[in-house]
Coordinates of C-alpha atoms in Angstrom, one line a residue:
M1 CA 0.0 0.0 0.0
F2 CA 1.3 3.5 -0.7
P3 CA 2.5 5.1 2.5
R4 CA 0.9 8.4 3.6
P5 CA 3.1 11.4 2.9
L6 CA 5.2 12.5 5.8
T7 CA 4.5 16.1 5.1
P8 CA 1.4 17.0 3.0
L9 CA 2.2 19.5 0.4
A10 CA 0.3 22.7 1.1
A11 CA -1.2 25.0 -1.6
P12 CA 0.6 28.3 -2.2
N13 CA -0.5 31.3 -0.2
G14 CA -4.0 32.3 -1.3
A15 CA -4.4 29.3 -3.6
E16 CA -7.3 26.9 -3.3
P17 CA -6.5 23.3 -2.4
L18 CA -6.0 21.2 -5.4
G19 CA -8.7 18.6 -4.6
R20 CA -11.4 21.3 -4.0
A21 CA -10.4 23.2 -7.2
L22 CA -10.6 20.0 -9.3
R23 CA -14.1 19.3 -8.0
R24 CA -15.3 22.9 -8.4
A25 CA -13.8 24.1 -11.6
P26 CA -14.9 22.9 -15.0
L27 CA -11.9 21.9 -17.2
G28 CA -13.5 22.2 -20.5
R29 CA -16.2 24.3 -22.1
A30 CA -19.7 24.1 -20.8
R31 CA -22.2 22.2 -22.9
A32 CA -22.2 22.8 -26.6
G33 CA -23.5 26.1 -27.7
L34 CA -22.3 28.1 -24.8
G35 CA -18.8 28.7 -26.2
T36 CA -17.1 29.3 -22.9
P37 CA -13.3 28.9 -23.1
P38 CA -11.7 26.2 -21.0
L39 CA -10.7 27.3 -17.5
L40 CA -7.2 26.3 -16.5
L41 CA -6.7 25.9 -12.8
P42 CA -4.2 28.3 -11.0
S43 CA -3.0 25.4 -8.9
M44 CA -2.3 23.3 -12.0
L45 CA 1.0 25.1 -12.5
M46 CA 2.0 24.2 -9.0
F47 CA 0.9 20.6 -9.7
A48 CA 3.0 20.4 -12.8
V49 CA 6.1 21.7 -10.9
I50 CA 5.5 19.0 -8.2
V51 CA 5.3 16.2 -10.7
A52 CA 8.2 17.4 -12.9
S53 CA 10.5 17.9 -9.9
S54 CA 9.6 14.6 -8.2
G55 CA 10.0 12.6 -11.5
L56 CA 13.3 14.3 -12.4
L57 CA 14.8 13.8 -8.9
L58 CA 13.7 10.2 -9.0
M59 CA 15.4 9.5 -12.4
I60 CA 18.6 11.1 -11.0
E61 CA 18.6 9.4 -7.7
R62 CA 17.1 6.0 -8.8
G63 CA 15.3 6.1 -5.4
I64 CA 14.2 3.2 -3.4
L65 CA 10.9 1.6 -4.3
A66 CA 8.1 3.0 -2.0
E67 CA 7.1 0.6 0.7
M68 CA 4.1 -1.5 0.0
K69 CA 1.8 -3.4 2.3
P70 CA 2.6 -7.1 2.5
L71 CA 0.3 -9.4 0.5
P72 CA -2.4 -10.6 3.0
L73 CA -2.7 -14.2 4.0
H74 CA -4.8 -16.4 1.7
P75 CA -7.9 -18.3 2.8
P76 CA -7.1 -21.7 4.5
G77 CA -7.2 -25.0 2.8
R78 CA -4.9 -24.1 -0.2
E79 CA -1.5 -25.3 1.1
G80 CA -1.7 -28.5 -1.0
T81 CA -2.1 -26.7 -4.3
A82 CA 0.8 -25.9 -6.6
W83 CA 1.3 -22.2 -6.8
R84 CA 3.2 -20.0 -9.3
G85 CA 6.5 -18.9 -7.8
K86 CA 6.9 -18.1 -4.1
A87 CA 4.8 -16.0 -1.8
P88 CA 6.0 -12.4 -1.4
K89 CA 8.5 -11.9 1.5
P90 CA 7.3 -10.1 4.6
G91 CA 7.8 -6.4 4.2
G92 CA 6.6 -5.8 0.7
L93 CA 6.2 -7.1 -2.8
S94 CA 9.2 -8.6 -4.5
L95 CA 10.2 -7.7 -8.0
R96 CA 12.0 -10.0 -10.4
A97 CA 15.7 -9.5 -10.0
G98 CA 17.2 -7.1 -12.5
D99 CA 13.8 -5.5 -13.5
A100 CA 15.1 -2.0 -13.1
D101 CA 12.6 -0.5 -15.6
L102 CA 9.7 -1.8 -13.6
Q103 CA 11.2 -0.5 -10.3
V104 CA 11.9 3.0 -11.7
R105 CA 8.3 3.2 -13.2
Q106 CA 6.7 2.2 -9.9
D107 CA 9.0 4.6 -8.1
V108 CA 7.9 7.5 -10.3
R109 CA 4.2 6.6 -9.9
N110 CA 4.4 6.0 -6.2
R111 CA 6.1 9.3 -5.6
T112 CA 3.8 11.2 -7.8
L113 CA 0.7 9.7 -6.3
R114 CA 1.9 10.5 -2.8
A115 CA 2.7 14.1 -3.8
V116 CA -0.7 14.8 -5.5
C117 CA -2.9 12.7 -3.2
G118 CA -1.3 14.4 -0.2
Q119 CA -2.8 17.8 -1.3
P120 CA -5.5 19.3 1.0
G121 CA -8.9 18.4 -0.2
M122 CA -7.9 15.3 -2.1
P123 CA -10.0 12.2 -1.1
R124 CA -8.3 9.7 1.2
D125 CA -11.1 7.1 1.2
P126 CA -14.0 6.1 -1.1
W127 CA -16.4 7.5 1.4
D128 CA -14.8 10.9 1.0
L129 CA -16.1 10.9 -2.6
P130 CA -19.4 12.4 -3.7
V131 CA -22.1 9.7 -4.2
G132 CA -21.8 9.7 -8.0
Q133 CA -18.0 9.3 -8.0
R134 CA -18.1 6.6 -5.4
R135 CA -20.8 4.7 -7.4
T136 CA -18.6 4.8 -10.6
L137 CA -15.6 3.6 -8.6
L138 CA -17.3 0.7 -6.9
R139 CA -18.8 -0.4 -10.2
H140 CA -15.3 -0.7 -11.7
I141 CA -13.6 -2.7 -9.1
L142 CA -13.8 -6.5 -9.5
V143 CA -13.4 -8.8 -6.6
S144 CA -11.7 -12.2 -6.2
D145 CA -12.4 -13.5 -2.7
R146 CA -10.7 -16.8 -3.5
Y147 CA -7.4 -15.0 -4.3
R148 CA -8.0 -12.0 -2.2
F149 CA -7.4 -9.2 -4.8
L150 CA -9.3 -6.2 -6.2
Y151 CA -8.9 -5.2 -9.8
C152 CA -10.1 -1.8 -11.1
Y153 CA -10.8 -2.4 -14.8
V154 CA -10.2 0.4 -17.3
P155 CA -11.8 -0.1 -20.7
K156 CA -9.3 -0.2 -23.6
V157 CA -6.6 -1.4 -21.3
A158 CA -6.9 -5.1 -21.7
C159 CA -9.8 -5.3 -19.3
S160 CA -11.6 -8.1 -21.3
N161 CA -8.6 -10.3 -20.9
W162 CA -8.4 -9.6 -17.2
K163 CA -12.1 -10.5 -16.8
R164 CA -11.4 -13.7 -18.7
V165 CA -8.5 -14.5 -16.3
M166 CA -10.8 -13.8 -13.3
K167 CA -13.4 -16.2 -14.7
V168 CA -10.8 -18.9 -15.0
L169 CA -9.6 -18.3 -11.4
A170 CA -13.2 -18.5 -10.3
G171 CA -13.7 -21.9 -12.1
V172 CA -16.3 -20.5 -14.5
L173 CA -14.0 -21.0 -17.6
D174 CA -11.6 -23.8 -18.2
S175 CA -9.1 -21.8 -20.0
V176 CA -8.3 -18.2 -21.0
D177 CA -8.2 -19.5 -24.6
V178 CA -11.9 -20.4 -24.7
R179 CA -13.4 -18.7 -27.7
L180 CA -16.6 -17.0 -26.8
K181 CA -18.0 -13.5 -26.6
M182 CA -17.1 -11.9 -23.4
D183 CA -20.0 -11.1 -21.0
H184 CA -18.7 -8.2 -19.0
R185 CA -21.2 -8.7 -16.1
S186 CA -22.1 -12.4 -15.6
D187 CA -20.0 -14.5 -13.2
L188 CA -18.1 -11.5 -11.9
V189 CA -18.4 -9.8 -8.5
F190 CA -18.0 -6.0 -8.2
L191 CA -17.5 -4.0 -5.0
A192 CA -20.8 -2.3 -5.8
D193 CA -22.5 -5.6 -5.2
L194 CA -21.3 -5.8 -1.5
R195 CA -22.4 -4.2 1.7
P196 CA -20.4 -1.2 3.0
E197 CA -18.6 -3.2 5.8
E198 CA -17.7 -5.9 3.2
I199 CA -16.3 -3.2 0.9
R200 CA -14.2 -1.7 3.7
Y201 CA -12.8 -5.0 4.7
R202 CA -11.7 -5.9 1.2
L203 CA -10.2 -2.5 0.5
Q204 CA -8.2 -2.8 3.7
H205 CA -7.0 -6.4 3.4
Y206 CA -6.9 -7.4 -0.3
F207 CA -4.2 -6.8 -2.9
K208 CA -5.3 -4.0 -5.2
F209 CA -4.1 -3.2 -8.7
L210 CA -5.1 -1.5 -12.0
F211 CA -3.6 -1.2 -15.5
V212 CA -3.1 2.1 -17.3
R213 CA -2.3 3.3 -20.8
D214 CA -1.1 6.5 -22.5
P215 CA -4.3 8.6 -22.2
L216 CA -4.4 9.8 -25.9
E217 CA -3.6 6.3 -27.2
R218 CA -6.5 5.0 -25.2
L219 CA -8.8 7.6 -26.6
L220 CA -7.7 6.7 -30.2
S221 CA -8.3 3.1 -29.5
A222 CA -11.8 3.8 -28.2
Y223 CA -12.5 6.0 -31.2
R224 CA -11.4 3.4 -33.7
N225 CA -13.3 0.6 -32.0
K226 CA -16.5 2.2 -31.0
F227 CA -17.1 4.4 -34.1
G228 CA -15.5 2.2 -36.6
E229 CA -17.0 -1.2 -35.6
I230 CA -19.8 -1.0 -33.0
R231 CA -23.2 0.0 -34.5
E232 CA -24.7 0.7 -31.0
Y233 CA -22.1 3.4 -30.4
Q234 CA -22.5 4.8 -33.9
Q235 CA -26.2 5.3 -33.3
R236 CA -26.0 6.4 -29.6
Y237 CA -23.0 8.7 -29.8
G238 CA -21.8 9.0 -33.4
A239 CA -25.1 10.4 -34.7
E240 CA -25.2 13.0 -32.0
I241 CA -21.6 14.0 -32.5
V242 CA -22.2 14.5 -36.2
R243 CA -25.4 16.5 -35.6
R244 CA -23.6 18.7 -33.1
Y245 CA -20.3 19.4 -34.8
R246 CA -20.7 19.0 -38.5
A247 CA -22.3 21.7 -40.6
G248 CA -25.1 20.6 -42.8
A249 CA -25.2 17.1 -41.2
G250 CA -29.0 16.8 -41.4
P251 CA -31.4 15.5 -38.8
S252 CA -30.6 11.8 -39.0
P253 CA -26.9 11.0 -39.7
A254 CA -25.7 7.4 -39.6
G255 CA -22.9 8.2 -37.1
D256 CA -20.5 5.8 -38.7
D257 CA -18.1 8.4 -40.1
V258 CA -17.2 10.5 -37.1
T259 CA -13.8 12.1 -37.6
F260 CA -11.2 12.2 -34.8
P261 CA -11.4 16.0 -34.4
E262 CA -15.2 15.7 -34.1
F263 CA -14.7 13.2 -31.3
L264 CA -12.2 15.5 -29.6
R265 CA -14.7 18.4 -29.8
Y266 CA -17.3 16.2 -28.2
L267 CA -14.9 15.3 -25.3
V268 CA -14.2 19.0 -24.7
D269 CA -17.9 19.6 -24.1
E270 CA -18.3 16.6 -21.8
D271 CA -18.1 16.5 -18.0
P272 CA -15.4 13.9 -17.3
E273 CA -17.4 12.5 -14.4
R274 CA -20.3 11.7 -16.7
M275 CA -18.4 10.4 -19.7
N276 CA -18.8 6.9 -21.2
E277 CA -16.4 4.6 -19.4
H278 CA -14.4 3.9 -22.6
W279 CA -13.2 7.5 -22.6
M280 CA -13.7 8.6 -19.0
P281 CA -10.3 9.5 -17.4
V282 CA -8.7 6.7 -15.4
Y283 CA -8.6 9.1 -12.4
H284 CA -12.4 9.2 -12.3
L285 CA -12.8 5.5 -13.0
C286 CA -10.4 4.2 -10.3
Q287 CA -9.9 7.1 -7.9
P288 CA -6.2 6.4 -7.1
C289 CA -6.2 8.8 -4.2
A290 CA -9.2 7.3 -2.5
V291 CA -8.0 3.7 -3.1
H292 CA -4.4 2.9 -2.3
Y293 CA -3.4 0.6 -5.1
D294 CA -0.5 -1.8 -4.4
F295 CA 0.5 -2.0 -8.1
V296 CA -0.1 0.1 -11.3
G297 CA 0.6 -1.9 -14.4
S298 CA 1.2 -0.6 -17.9
Y299 CA -0.4 -1.5 -21.2
E300 CA 3.0 -0.9 -22.8
R301 CA 4.4 -3.9 -21.0
L302 CA 1.2 -5.8 -20.5
E303 CA 2.3 -9.4 -20.5
A304 CA 5.2 -8.9 -18.1
D305 CA 3.3 -6.8 -15.7
A306 CA 0.2 -9.1 -15.8
N307 CA 2.3 -12.2 -15.1
Q308 CA 4.0 -10.3 -12.2
V309 CA 0.5 -9.7 -10.7
L310 CA -0.4 -13.4 -11.2
E311 CA 2.7 -14.3 -9.3
W312 CA 1.8 -11.9 -6.5
V313 CA -1.8 -13.2 -6.1
R314 CA -0.4 -16.8 -6.2
A315 CA -2.5 -17.9 -9.1
P316 CA -2.0 -21.6 -10.2
P317 CA 0.8 -22.0 -12.7
H318 CA -1.5 -23.1 -15.5
V319 CA -3.3 -19.7 -15.4
R320 CA -1.6 -17.2 -17.7
F321 CA -2.5 -13.9 -19.2
P322 CA -4.0 -14.3 -22.7
A323 CA -1.7 -13.7 -25.6
R324 CA -2.7 -10.9 -28.0
Q325 CA -4.7 -12.2 -30.9
A326 CA -2.9 -12.3 -34.2
W327 CA -5.6 -10.2 -35.9
Y328 CA -5.6 -7.5 -33.3
R329 CA -3.9 -4.2 -34.4
P330 CA -3.6 -1.8 -31.4
A331 CA -3.4 1.9 -31.9
S332 CA 0.3 2.5 -32.6
P333 CA 2.4 5.5 -31.7
E334 CA 2.7 6.3 -35.4
S335 CA -1.1 6.2 -35.9
L336 CA -1.5 8.4 -32.8
H337 CA 1.1 10.9 -34.0
Y338 CA -0.7 11.1 -37.3
H339 CA -4.2 11.7 -35.8
L340 CA -2.9 14.3 -33.3
C341 CA -0.9 16.2 -35.9
S342 CA -4.1 16.2 -38.1
A343 CA -6.2 17.8 -35.4
P344 CA -6.3 21.5 -34.7
R345 CA -3.7 22.4 -32.0
A346 CA -6.2 24.6 -30.1
L347 CA -8.5 21.6 -29.9
L348 CA -5.8 19.5 -28.3
Q349 CA -5.1 22.3 -25.8
D350 CA -8.8 22.1 -24.8
V351 CA -8.8 18.3 -24.5
L352 CA -5.6 17.8 -22.5
P353 CA -6.8 19.4 -19.2
K354 CA -9.5 16.7 -19.0
Y355 CA -6.8 14.0 -18.8
I356 CA -4.0 16.0 -17.1
L357 CA -4.2 13.8 -14.0
D358 CA -3.9 10.6 -16.0
F359 CA -0.8 12.0 -17.7
S360 CA 0.8 13.2 -14.5
L361 CA -0.2 10.5 -11.9
F362 CA 0.9 7.7 -14.2
A363 CA 4.0 9.3 -15.6
Y364 CA 3.0 9.6 -19.3
P365 CA 4.6 12.5 -21.3
L366 CA 2.4 15.1 -23.0
P367 CA 2.3 14.7 -26.8
N368 CA 4.7 16.7 -28.9
V369 CA 2.6 18.3 -31.6
T370 CA 4.9 21.2 -32.5
K371 CA 5.2 22.0 -36.2
E372 CA 8.7 20.6 -36.3
A373 CA 7.6 17.3 -34.7
C374 CA 4.6 16.9 -37.0
Q375 CA 6.7 17.5 -40.1
Q376 CA 8.9 14.5 -39.3

């Protein structure tokens, strides 16, 4: 578990606490038609300085991995089963020897999380959240009582494969390779299904993790999948986006030809807390200040991080994370670069504040869309 900061970072004299400002101030325009310019928070500059300085110092010092809570004991009656690897040693989670990249990444994220979440006004517990935010959080945390872990799923970050793994661990599926359409609700337990005292117990005692991805790459993946392949999304969201942002669209567009800039304009006008889960910021989905995650994995090294988690939760050795299907073509950095350079720069400046916490908390660099970079 991430330790509490020794000295919470205070807001500058006269500045509003970061947490309160984030809840109060809209980051984008108001709803379409009002034309209000995006409001950038005064405390965001301080926030950027904190993140940049902590990350830079870490890369220089190669600091020690932040202490984490030892993995809790597993339910009795499992000693006779063959487990993958050894149980974590007392005192924290053990990384594979020589995995310096993973250690540095976790150091950056742990230090940044402690700095930002230590700000006055930031939530310390799910019950510090407004009802709507807490409901979103609890609906996105999956529970494995048998293996005593909690997983906050993030759409477009391999969550279908993690749900498949959880169904195998629960004995519902025989193998992660079973070919069937994923049912994202059945045979799964969510924290929202439990009573408050049951939720508190699991948050305190279970191993907790999530997986993250470059925020804009995740948006591009959602755009390509939902508006290029899923008729339901084309009708529900695509048609409205075309009507709202395309001149002369007519009253009944099909919604199957939404452009990426049109999608970005739609995001600018949306309240992050009420977005569809496929493009809602990870911060709002998983609330990493209110929930003290033991591990934050990366889509960029999905297989290695996923198998590390399976070792930590002591999954049976035959349970592995599914390999990526041969036909699957994820959004590449080159494709993302092309789409970002093709979008109006002012539009990107309006979108980025919506996802600034995802960039900063999880140590992803902001995109380089300068004229020189886009000409390369």
